[in-house]
JSON list of C-alpha atoms in Angstrom, two decimals:
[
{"chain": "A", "resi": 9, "resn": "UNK", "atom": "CA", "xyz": [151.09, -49.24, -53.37]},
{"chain": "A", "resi": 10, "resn": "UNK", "atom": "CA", "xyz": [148.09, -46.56, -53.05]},
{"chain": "A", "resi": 11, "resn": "UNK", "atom": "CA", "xyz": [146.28, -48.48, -50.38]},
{"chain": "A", "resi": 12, "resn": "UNK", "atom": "CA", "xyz": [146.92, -46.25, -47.16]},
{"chain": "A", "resi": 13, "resn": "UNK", "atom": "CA", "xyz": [145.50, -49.48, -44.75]},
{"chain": "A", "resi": 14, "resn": "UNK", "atom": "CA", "xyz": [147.93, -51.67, -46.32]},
{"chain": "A", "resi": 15, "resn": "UNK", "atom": "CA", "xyz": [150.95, -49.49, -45.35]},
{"chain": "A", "resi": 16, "resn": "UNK", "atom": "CA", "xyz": [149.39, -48.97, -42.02]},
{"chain": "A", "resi": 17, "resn": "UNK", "atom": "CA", "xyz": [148.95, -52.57, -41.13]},
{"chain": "A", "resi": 18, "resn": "UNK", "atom": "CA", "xyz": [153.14, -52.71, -42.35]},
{"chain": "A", "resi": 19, "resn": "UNK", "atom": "CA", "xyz": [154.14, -50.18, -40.35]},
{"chain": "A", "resi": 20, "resn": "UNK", "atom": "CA", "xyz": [152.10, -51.43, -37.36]},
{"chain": "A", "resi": 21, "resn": "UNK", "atom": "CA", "xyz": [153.75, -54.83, -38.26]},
{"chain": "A", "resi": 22, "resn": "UNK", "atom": "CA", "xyz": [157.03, -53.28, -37.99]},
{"chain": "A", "resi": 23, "resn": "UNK", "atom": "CA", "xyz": [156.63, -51.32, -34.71]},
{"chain": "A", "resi": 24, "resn": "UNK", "atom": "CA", "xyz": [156.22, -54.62, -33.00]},
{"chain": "A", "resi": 25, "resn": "UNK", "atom": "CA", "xyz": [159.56, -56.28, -34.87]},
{"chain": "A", "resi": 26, "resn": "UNK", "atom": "CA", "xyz": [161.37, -53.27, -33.07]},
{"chain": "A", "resi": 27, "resn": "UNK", "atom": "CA", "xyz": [162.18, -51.80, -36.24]},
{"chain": "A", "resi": 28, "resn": "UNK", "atom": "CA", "xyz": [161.30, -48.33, -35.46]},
{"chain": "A", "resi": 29, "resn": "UNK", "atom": "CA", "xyz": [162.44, -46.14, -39.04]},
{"chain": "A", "resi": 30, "resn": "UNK", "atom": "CA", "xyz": [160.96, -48.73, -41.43]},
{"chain": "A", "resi": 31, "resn": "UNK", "atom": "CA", "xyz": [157.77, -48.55, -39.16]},
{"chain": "A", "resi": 32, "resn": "UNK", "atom": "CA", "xyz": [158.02, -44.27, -39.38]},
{"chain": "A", "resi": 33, "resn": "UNK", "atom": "CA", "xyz": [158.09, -44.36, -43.02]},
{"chain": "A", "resi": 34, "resn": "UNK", "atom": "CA", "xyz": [155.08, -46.96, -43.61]},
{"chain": "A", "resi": 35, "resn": "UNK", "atom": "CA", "xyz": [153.05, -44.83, -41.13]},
{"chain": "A", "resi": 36, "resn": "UNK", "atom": "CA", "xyz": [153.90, -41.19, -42.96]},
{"chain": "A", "resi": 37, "resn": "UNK", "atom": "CA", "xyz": [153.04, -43.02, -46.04]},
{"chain": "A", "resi": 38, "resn": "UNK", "atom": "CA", "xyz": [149.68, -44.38, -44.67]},
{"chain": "A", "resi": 39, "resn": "UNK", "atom": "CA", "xyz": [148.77, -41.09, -43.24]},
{"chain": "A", "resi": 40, "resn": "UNK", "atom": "CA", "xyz": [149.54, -39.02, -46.61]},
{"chain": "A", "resi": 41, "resn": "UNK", "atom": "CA", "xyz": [147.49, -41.15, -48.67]},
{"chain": "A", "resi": 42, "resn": "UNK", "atom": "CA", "xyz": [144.72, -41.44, -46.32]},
{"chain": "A", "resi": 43, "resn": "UNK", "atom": "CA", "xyz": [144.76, -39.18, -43.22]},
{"chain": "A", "resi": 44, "resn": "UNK", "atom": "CA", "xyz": [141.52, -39.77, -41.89]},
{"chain": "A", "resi": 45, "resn": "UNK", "atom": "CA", "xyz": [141.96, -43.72, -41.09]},
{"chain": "A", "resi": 46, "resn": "UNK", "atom": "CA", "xyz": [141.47, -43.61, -36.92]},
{"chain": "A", "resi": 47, "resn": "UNK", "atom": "CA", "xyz": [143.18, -46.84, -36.77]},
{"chain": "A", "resi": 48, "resn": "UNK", "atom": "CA", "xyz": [146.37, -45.19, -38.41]},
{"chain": "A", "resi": 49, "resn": "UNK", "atom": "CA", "xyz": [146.74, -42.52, -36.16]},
{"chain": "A", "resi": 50, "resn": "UNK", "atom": "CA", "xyz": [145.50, -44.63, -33.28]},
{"chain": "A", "resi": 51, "resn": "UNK", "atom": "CA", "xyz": [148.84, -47.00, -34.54]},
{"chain": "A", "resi": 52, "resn": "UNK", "atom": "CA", "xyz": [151.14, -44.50, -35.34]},
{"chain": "A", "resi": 53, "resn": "UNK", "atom": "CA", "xyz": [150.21, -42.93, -31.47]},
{"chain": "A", "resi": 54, "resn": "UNK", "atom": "CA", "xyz": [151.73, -46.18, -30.24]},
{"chain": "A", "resi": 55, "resn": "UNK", "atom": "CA", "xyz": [154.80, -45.97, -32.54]},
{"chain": "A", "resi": 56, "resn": "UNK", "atom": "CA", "xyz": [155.52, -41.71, -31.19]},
{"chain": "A", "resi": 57, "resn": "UNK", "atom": "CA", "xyz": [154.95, -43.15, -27.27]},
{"chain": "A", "resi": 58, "resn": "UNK", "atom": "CA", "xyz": [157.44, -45.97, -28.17]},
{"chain": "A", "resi": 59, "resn": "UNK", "atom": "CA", "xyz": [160.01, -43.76, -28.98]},
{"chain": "A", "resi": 60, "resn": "UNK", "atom": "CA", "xyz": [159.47, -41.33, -26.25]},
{"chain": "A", "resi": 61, "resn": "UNK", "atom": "CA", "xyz": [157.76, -38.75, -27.70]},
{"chain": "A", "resi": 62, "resn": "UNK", "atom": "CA", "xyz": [154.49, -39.20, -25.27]},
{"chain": "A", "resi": 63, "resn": "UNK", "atom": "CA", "xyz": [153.01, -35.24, -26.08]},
{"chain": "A", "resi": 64, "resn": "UNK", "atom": "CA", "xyz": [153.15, -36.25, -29.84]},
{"chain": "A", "resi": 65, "resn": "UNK", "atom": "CA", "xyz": [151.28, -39.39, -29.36]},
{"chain": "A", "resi": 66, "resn": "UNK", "atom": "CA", "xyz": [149.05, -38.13, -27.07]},
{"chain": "A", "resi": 67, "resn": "UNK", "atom": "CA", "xyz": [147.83, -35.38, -29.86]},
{"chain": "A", "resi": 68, "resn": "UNK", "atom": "CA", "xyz": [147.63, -37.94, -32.85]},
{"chain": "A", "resi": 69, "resn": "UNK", "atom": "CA", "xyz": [145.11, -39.83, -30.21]},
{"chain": "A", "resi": 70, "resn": "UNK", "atom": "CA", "xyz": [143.02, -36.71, -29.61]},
{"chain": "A", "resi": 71, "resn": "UNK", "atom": "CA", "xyz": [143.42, -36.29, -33.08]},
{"chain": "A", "resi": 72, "resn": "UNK", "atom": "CA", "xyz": [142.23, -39.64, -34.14]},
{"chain": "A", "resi": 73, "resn": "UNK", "atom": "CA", "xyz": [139.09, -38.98, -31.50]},
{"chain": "A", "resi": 74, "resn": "UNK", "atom": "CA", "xyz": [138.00, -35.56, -33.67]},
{"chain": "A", "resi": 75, "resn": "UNK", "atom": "CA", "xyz": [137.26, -38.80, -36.42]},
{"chain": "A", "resi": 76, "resn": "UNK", "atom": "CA", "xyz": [135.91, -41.48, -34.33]},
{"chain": "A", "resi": 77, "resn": "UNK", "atom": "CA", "xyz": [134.60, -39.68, -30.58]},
{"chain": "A", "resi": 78, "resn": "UNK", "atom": "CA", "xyz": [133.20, -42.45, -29.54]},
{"chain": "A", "resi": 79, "resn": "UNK", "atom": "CA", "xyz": [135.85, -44.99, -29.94]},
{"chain": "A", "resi": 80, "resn": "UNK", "atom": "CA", "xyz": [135.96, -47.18, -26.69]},
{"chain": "A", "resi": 81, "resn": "UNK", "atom": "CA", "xyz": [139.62, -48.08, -27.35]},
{"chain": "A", "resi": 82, "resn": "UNK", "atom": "CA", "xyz": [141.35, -44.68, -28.47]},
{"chain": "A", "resi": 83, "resn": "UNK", "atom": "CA", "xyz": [139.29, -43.08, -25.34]},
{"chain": "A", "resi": 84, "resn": "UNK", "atom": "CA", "xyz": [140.83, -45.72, -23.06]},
{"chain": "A", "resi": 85, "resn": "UNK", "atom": "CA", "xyz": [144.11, -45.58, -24.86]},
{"chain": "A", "resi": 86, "resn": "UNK", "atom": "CA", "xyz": [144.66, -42.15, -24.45]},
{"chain": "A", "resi": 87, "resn": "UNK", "atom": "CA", "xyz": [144.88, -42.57, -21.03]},
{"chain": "A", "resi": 88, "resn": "UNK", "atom": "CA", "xyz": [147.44, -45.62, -21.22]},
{"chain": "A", "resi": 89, "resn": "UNK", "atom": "CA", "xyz": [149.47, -42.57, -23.23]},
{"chain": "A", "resi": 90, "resn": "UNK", "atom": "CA", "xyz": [148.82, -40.12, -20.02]},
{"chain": "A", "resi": 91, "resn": "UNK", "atom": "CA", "xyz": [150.15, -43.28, -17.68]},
{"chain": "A", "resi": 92, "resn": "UNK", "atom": "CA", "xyz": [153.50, -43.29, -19.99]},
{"chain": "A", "resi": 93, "resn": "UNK", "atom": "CA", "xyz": [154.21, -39.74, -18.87]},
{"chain": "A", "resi": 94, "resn": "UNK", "atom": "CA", "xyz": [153.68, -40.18, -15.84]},
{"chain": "A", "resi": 95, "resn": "UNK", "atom": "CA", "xyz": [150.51, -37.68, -15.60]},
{"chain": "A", "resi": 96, "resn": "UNK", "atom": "CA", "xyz": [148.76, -40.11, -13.00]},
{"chain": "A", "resi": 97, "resn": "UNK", "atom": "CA", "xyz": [146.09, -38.02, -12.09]},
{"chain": "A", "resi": 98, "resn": "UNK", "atom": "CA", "xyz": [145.14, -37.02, -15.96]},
{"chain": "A", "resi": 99, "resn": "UNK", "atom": "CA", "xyz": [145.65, -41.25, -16.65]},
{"chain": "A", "resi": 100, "resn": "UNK", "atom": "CA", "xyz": [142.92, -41.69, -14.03]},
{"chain": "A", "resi": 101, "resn": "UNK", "atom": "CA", "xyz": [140.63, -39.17, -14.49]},
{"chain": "A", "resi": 102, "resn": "UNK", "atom": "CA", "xyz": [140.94, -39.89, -18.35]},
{"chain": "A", "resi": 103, "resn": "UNK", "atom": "CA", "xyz": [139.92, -43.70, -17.57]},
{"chain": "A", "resi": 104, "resn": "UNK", "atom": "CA", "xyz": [137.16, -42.55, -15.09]},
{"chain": "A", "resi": 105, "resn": "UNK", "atom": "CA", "xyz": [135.79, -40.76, -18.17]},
{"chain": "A", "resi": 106, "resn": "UNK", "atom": "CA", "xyz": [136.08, -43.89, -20.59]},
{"chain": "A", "resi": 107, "resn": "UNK", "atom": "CA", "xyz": [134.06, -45.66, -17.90]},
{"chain": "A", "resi": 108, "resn": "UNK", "atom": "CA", "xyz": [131.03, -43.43, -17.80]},
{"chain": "A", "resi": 109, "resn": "UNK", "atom": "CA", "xyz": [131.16, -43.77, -21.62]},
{"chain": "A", "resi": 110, "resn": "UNK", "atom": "CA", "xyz": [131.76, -47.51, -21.98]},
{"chain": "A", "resi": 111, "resn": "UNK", "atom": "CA", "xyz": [130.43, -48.77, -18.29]},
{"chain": "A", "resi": 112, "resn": "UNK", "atom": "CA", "xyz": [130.51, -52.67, -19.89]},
{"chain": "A", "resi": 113, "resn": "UNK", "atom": "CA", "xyz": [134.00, -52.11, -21.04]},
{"chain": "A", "resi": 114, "resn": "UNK", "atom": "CA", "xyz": [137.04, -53.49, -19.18]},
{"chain": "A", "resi": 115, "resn": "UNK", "atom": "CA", "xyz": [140.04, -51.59, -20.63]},
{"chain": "A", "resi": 116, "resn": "UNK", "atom": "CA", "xyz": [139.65, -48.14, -18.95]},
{"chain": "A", "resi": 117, "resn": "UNK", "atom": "CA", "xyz": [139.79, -50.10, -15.75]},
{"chain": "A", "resi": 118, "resn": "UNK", "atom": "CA", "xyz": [143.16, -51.57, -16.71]},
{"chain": "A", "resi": 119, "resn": "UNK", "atom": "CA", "xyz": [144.54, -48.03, -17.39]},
{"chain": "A", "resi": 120, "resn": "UNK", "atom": "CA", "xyz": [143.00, -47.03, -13.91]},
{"chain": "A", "resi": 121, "resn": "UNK", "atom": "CA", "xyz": [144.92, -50.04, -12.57]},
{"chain": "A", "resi": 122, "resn": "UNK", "atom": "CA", "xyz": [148.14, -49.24, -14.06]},
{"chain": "A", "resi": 123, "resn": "UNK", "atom": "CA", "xyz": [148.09, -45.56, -13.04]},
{"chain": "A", "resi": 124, "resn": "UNK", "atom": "CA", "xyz": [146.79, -46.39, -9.23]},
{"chain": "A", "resi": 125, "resn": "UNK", "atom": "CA", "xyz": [149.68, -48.85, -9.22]},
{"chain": "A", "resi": 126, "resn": "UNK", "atom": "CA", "xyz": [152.35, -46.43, -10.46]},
{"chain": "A", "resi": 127, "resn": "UNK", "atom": "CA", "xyz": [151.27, -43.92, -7.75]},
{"chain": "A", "resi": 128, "resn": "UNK", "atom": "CA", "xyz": [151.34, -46.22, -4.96]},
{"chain": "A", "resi": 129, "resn": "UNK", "atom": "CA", "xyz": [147.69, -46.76, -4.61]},
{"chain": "A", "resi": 130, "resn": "UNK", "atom": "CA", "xyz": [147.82, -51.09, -4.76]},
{"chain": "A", "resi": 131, "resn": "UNK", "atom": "CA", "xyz": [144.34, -51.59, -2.95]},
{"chain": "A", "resi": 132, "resn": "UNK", "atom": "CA", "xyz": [142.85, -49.07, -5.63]},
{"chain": "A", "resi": 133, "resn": "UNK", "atom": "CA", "xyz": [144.87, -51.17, -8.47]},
{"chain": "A", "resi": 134, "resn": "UNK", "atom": "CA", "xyz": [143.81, -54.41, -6.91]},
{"chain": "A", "resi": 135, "resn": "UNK", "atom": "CA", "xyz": [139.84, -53.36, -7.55]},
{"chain": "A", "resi": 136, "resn": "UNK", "atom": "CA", "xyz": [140.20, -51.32, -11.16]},
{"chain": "A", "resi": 137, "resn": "UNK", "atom": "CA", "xyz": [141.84, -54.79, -12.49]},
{"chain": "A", "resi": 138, "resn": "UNK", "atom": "CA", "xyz": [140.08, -56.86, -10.64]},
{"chain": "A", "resi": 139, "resn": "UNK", "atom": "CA", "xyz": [136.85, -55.47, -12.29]},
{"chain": "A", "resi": 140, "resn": "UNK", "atom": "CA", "xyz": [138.56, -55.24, -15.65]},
{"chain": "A", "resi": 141, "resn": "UNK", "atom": "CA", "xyz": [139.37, -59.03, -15.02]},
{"chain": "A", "resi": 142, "resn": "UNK", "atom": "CA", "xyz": [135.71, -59.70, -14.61]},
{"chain": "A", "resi": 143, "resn": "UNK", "atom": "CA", "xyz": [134.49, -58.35, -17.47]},
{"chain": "A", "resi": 144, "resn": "UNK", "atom": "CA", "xyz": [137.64, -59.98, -20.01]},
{"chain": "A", "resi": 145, "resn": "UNK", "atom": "CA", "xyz": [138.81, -63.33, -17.85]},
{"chain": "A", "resi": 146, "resn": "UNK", "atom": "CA", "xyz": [141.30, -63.54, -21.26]},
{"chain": "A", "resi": 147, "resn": "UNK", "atom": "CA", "xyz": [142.71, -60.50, -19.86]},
{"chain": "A", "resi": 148, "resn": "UNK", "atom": "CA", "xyz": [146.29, -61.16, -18.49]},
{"chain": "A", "resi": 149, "resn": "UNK", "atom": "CA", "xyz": [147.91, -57.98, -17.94]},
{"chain": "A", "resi": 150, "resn": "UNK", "atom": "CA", "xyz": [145.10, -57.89, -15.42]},
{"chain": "A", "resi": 151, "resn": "UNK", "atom": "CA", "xyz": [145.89, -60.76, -13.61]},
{"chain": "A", "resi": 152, "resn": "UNK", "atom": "CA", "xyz": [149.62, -59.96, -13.72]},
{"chain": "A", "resi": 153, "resn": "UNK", "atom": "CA", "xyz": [148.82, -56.52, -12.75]},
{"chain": "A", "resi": 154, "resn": "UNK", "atom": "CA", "xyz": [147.08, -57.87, -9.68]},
{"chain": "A", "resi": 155, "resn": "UNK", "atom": "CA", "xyz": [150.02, -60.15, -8.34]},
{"chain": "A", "resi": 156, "resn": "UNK", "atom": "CA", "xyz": [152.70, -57.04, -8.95]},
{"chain": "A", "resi": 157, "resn": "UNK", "atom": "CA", "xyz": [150.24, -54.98, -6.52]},
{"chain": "A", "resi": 158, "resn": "UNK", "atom": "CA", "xyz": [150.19, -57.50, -4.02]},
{"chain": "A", "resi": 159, "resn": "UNK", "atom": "CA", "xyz": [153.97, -57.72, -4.14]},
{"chain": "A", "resi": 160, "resn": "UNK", "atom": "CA", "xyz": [153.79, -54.68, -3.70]},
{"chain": "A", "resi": 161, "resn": "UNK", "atom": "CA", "xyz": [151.76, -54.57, -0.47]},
{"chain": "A", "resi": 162, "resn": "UNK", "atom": "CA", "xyz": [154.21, -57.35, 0.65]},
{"chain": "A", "resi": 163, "resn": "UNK", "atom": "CA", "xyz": [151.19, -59.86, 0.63]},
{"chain": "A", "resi": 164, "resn": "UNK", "atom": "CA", "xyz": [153.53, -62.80, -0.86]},
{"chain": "A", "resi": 165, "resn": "UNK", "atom": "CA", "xyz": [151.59, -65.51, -0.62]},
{"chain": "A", "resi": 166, "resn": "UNK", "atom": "CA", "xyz": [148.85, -64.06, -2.43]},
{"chain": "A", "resi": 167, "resn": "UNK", "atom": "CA", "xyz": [151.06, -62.85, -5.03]},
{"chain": "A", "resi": 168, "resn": "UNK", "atom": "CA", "xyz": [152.55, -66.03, -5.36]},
{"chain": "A", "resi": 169, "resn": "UNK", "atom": "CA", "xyz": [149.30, -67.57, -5.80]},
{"chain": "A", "resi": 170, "resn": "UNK", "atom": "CA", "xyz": [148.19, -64.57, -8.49]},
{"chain": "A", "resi": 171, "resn": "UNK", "atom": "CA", "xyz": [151.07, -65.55, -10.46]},
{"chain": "A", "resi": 172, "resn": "UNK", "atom": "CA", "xyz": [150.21, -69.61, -10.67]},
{"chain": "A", "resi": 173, "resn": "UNK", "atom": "CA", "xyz": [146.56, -67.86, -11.59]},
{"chain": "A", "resi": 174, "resn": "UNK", "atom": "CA", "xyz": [148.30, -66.18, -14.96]},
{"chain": "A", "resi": 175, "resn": "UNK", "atom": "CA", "xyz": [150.40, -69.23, -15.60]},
{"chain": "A", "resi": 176, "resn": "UNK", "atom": "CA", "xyz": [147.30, -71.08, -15.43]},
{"chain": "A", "resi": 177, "resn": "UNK", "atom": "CA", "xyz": [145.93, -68.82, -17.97]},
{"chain": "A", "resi": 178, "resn": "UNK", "atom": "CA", "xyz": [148.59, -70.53, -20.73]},
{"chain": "A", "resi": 179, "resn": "UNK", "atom": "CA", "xyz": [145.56, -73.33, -21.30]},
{"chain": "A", "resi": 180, "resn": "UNK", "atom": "CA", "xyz": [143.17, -71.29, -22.97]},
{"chain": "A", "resi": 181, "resn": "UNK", "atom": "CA", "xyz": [144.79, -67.56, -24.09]},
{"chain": "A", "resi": 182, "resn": "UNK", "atom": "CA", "xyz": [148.26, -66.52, -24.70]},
{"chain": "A", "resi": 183, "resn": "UNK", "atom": "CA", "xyz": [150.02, -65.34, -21.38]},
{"chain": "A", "resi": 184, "resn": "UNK", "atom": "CA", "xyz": [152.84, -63.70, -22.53]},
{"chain": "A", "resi": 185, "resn": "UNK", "atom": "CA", "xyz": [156.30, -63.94, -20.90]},
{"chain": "A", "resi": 186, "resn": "UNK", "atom": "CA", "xyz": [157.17, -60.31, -20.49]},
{"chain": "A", "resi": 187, "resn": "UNK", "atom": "CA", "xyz": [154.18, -60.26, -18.03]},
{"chain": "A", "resi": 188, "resn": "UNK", "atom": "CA", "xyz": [155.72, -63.06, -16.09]},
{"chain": "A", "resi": 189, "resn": "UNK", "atom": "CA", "xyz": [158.96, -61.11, -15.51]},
{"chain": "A", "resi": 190, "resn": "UNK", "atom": "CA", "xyz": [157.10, -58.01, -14.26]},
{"chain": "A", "resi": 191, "resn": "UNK", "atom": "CA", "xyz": [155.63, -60.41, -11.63]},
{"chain": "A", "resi": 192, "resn": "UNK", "atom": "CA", "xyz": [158.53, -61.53, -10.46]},
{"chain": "A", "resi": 193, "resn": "UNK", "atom": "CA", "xyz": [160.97, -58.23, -10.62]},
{"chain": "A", "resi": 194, "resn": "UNK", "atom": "CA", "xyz": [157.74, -57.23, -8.70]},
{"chain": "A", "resi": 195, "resn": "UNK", "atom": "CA", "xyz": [158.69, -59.81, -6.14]},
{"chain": "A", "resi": 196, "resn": "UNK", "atom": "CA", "xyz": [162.08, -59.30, -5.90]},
{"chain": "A", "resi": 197, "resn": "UNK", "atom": "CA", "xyz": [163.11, -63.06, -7.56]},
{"chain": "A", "resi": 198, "resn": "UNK", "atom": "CA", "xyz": [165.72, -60.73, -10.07]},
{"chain": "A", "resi": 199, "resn": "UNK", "atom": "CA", "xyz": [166.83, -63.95, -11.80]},
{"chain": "A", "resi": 200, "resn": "UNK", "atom": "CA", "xyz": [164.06, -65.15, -12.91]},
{"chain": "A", "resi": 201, "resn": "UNK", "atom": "CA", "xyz": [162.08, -61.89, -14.32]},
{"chain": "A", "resi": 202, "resn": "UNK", "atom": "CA", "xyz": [165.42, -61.56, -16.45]},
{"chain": "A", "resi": 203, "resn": "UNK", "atom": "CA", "xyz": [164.81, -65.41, -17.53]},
{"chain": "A", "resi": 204, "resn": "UNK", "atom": "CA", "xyz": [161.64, -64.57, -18.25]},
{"chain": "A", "resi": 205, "resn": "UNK", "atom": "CA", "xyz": [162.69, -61.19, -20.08]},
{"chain": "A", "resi": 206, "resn": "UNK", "atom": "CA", "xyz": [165.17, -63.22, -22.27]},
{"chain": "A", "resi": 207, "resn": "UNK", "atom": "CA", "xyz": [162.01, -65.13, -22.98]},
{"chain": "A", "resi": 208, "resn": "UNK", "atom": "CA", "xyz": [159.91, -61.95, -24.28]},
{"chain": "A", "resi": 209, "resn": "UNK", "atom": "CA", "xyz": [162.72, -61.10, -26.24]},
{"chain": "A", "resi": 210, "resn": "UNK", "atom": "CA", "xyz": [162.18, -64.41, -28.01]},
{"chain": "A", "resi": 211, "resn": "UNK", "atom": "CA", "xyz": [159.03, -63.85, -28.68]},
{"chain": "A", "resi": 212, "resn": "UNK", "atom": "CA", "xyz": [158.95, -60.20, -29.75]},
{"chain": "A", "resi": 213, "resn": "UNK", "atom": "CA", "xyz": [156.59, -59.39, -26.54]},
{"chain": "A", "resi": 214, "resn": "UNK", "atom": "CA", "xyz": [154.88, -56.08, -27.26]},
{"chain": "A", "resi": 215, "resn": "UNK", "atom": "CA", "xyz": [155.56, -54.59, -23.50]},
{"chain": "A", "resi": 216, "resn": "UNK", "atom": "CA", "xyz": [158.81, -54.19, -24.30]},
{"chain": "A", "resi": 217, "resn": "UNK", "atom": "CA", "xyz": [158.38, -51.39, -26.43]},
{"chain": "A", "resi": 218, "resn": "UNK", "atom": "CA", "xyz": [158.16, -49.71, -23.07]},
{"chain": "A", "resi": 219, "resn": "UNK", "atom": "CA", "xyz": [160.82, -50.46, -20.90]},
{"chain": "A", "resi": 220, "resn": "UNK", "atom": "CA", "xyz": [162.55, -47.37, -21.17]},
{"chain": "A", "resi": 221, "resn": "UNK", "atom": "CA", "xyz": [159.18, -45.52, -20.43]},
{"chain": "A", "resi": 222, "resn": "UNK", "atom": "CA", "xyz": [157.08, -48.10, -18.02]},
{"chain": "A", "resi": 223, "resn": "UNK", "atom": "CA", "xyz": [156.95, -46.72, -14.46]},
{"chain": "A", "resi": 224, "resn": "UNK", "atom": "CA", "xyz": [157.24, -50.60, -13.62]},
{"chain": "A", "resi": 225, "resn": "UNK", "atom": "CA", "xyz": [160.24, -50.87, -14.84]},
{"chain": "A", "resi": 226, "resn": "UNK", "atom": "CA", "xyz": [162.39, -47.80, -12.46]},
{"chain": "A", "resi": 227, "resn": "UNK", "atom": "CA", "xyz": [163.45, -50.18, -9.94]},
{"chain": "A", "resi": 228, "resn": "UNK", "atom": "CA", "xyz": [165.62, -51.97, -12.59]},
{"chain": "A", "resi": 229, "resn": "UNK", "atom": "CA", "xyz": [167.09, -49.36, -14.87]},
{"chain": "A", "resi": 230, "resn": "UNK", "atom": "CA", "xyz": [170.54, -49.44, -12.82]},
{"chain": "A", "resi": 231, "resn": "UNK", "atom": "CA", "xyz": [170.68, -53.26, -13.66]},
{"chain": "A", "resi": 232, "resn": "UNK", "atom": "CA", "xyz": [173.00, -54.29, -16.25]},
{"chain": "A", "resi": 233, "resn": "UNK", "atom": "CA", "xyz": [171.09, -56.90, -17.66]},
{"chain": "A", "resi": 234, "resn": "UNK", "atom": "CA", "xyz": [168.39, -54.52, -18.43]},
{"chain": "A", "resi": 235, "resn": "UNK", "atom": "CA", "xyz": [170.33, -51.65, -20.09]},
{"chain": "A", "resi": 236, "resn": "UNK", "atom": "CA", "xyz": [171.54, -54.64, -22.45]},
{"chain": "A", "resi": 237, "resn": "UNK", "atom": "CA", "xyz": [167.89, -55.34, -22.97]},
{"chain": "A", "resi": 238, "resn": "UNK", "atom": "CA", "xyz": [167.11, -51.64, -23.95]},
{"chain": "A", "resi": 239, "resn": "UNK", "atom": "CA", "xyz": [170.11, -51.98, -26.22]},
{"chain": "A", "resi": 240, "resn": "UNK", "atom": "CA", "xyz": [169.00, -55.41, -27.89]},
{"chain": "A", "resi": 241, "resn": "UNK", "atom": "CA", "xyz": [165.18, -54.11, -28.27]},
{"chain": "A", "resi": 242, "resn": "UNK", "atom": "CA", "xyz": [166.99, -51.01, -30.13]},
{"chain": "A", "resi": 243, "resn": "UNK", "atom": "CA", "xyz": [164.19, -48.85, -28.36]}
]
């Protein structure tokens, strides 16, 4: 009951069952008996964005980057954190940075993609996650991320045909369902992202720690099916 990494890998456990206060107390435990494990605060930055408190997590990432600087994931997490607020233009500039650090690394051009996306920039999107898909074919937020920007653009067909790309994905790596629904709330086809949300919620997806913070998600947040989800996630 000493071992800080074992309470961090419970708590981190916990975050993604949704159950947010037995997840707190593992992490403060964790952190008191060890705070310089990076991958703790890198966790518990996850657990403060999760629950809406984006500033908080975004300091417990710099803070995990005074222990490990050159960390390719917390540098291209932090800006995932900066996407969550809404602070495009620090998301961006924050993965543009990761880039020149890590130029054979593919996550700080899925942050890119996400925050072009968010701020209407889908041709910019379509080339950060294309490249990111390049590097990490096993990456399917990429792949979904590219068929919600050509929905987006109103390019249909394509989108249509991104989508069948991801499904096709299932053979080999786990394509998981809340991706699915993004792609088609994306496309307008209502009933069947909520399907496919019902789905996630089967299967604990991890993006749905965020629909009450994703910019993808604002074009649904008047939709009663997804307040229930909010309310079912416990988020």
């Amino acid at each position: 009951d000493q071992l800080a990494e074992a309470h961090g890998a419970l708590a981190h456990a916990l975050l993604h069952e949704w159950k947010l206060d037995e997840s707190n107390r593992e992490f403060q435990t964790a952190l008191a008996l060890n705070p310089s494990n990076v991958s703790t605060w890198f966790a518990y930055a996850e657990y403060l964005v999760s629950v809406g408190q984006a500033d908080q997590g975004i300091a417990q990432m710099k803070k995990a980057l005074t222990i490990d600087p050159l960390s390719p994931e917390i540098n291209s997490f932090l800006a995932w954190d900066y996407y969550v607020k809404r602070d495009f233009p620090t998301c961006i500039s924050t993965s543009q940075r990761a880039m020149q650090m890590f130029p054979d690394f593919w996550l700080p051009h899925m942050t890119a993609g996400m925050c072009y996306s968010a701020a209407g920039q889908q041709s910019d999107s379509i080339r950060e996650l294309s490249q990111a898909l390049s590097m990490n074919p096993d990456a399917t937020f990429c792949q979904a991320g590219i068929a919600i920007a050509l929905a987006k653009l109103g390019r249909r067909a394509e989108a249509l045909h991104a989508l069948d790309q991801l499904q096709a994905m299932k053979s080999h790596t786990y394509v998981s369902p809340s991706y699915v629904s993004l792609v088609y709330m994306a496309l307008g086809n209502r009933d069947a992202a909520y399907a496919w949300l019902d789905k996630s919620y089967d299967e604990r997806a991890e993006y749905l720690l965020w629909l009450k913070l994703d910019p993808v998600y604002d074009g649904e947040r008047a939709d009663p099916r997804f307040q229930a989800m909010v309310r079912r996630v416990g988020i």
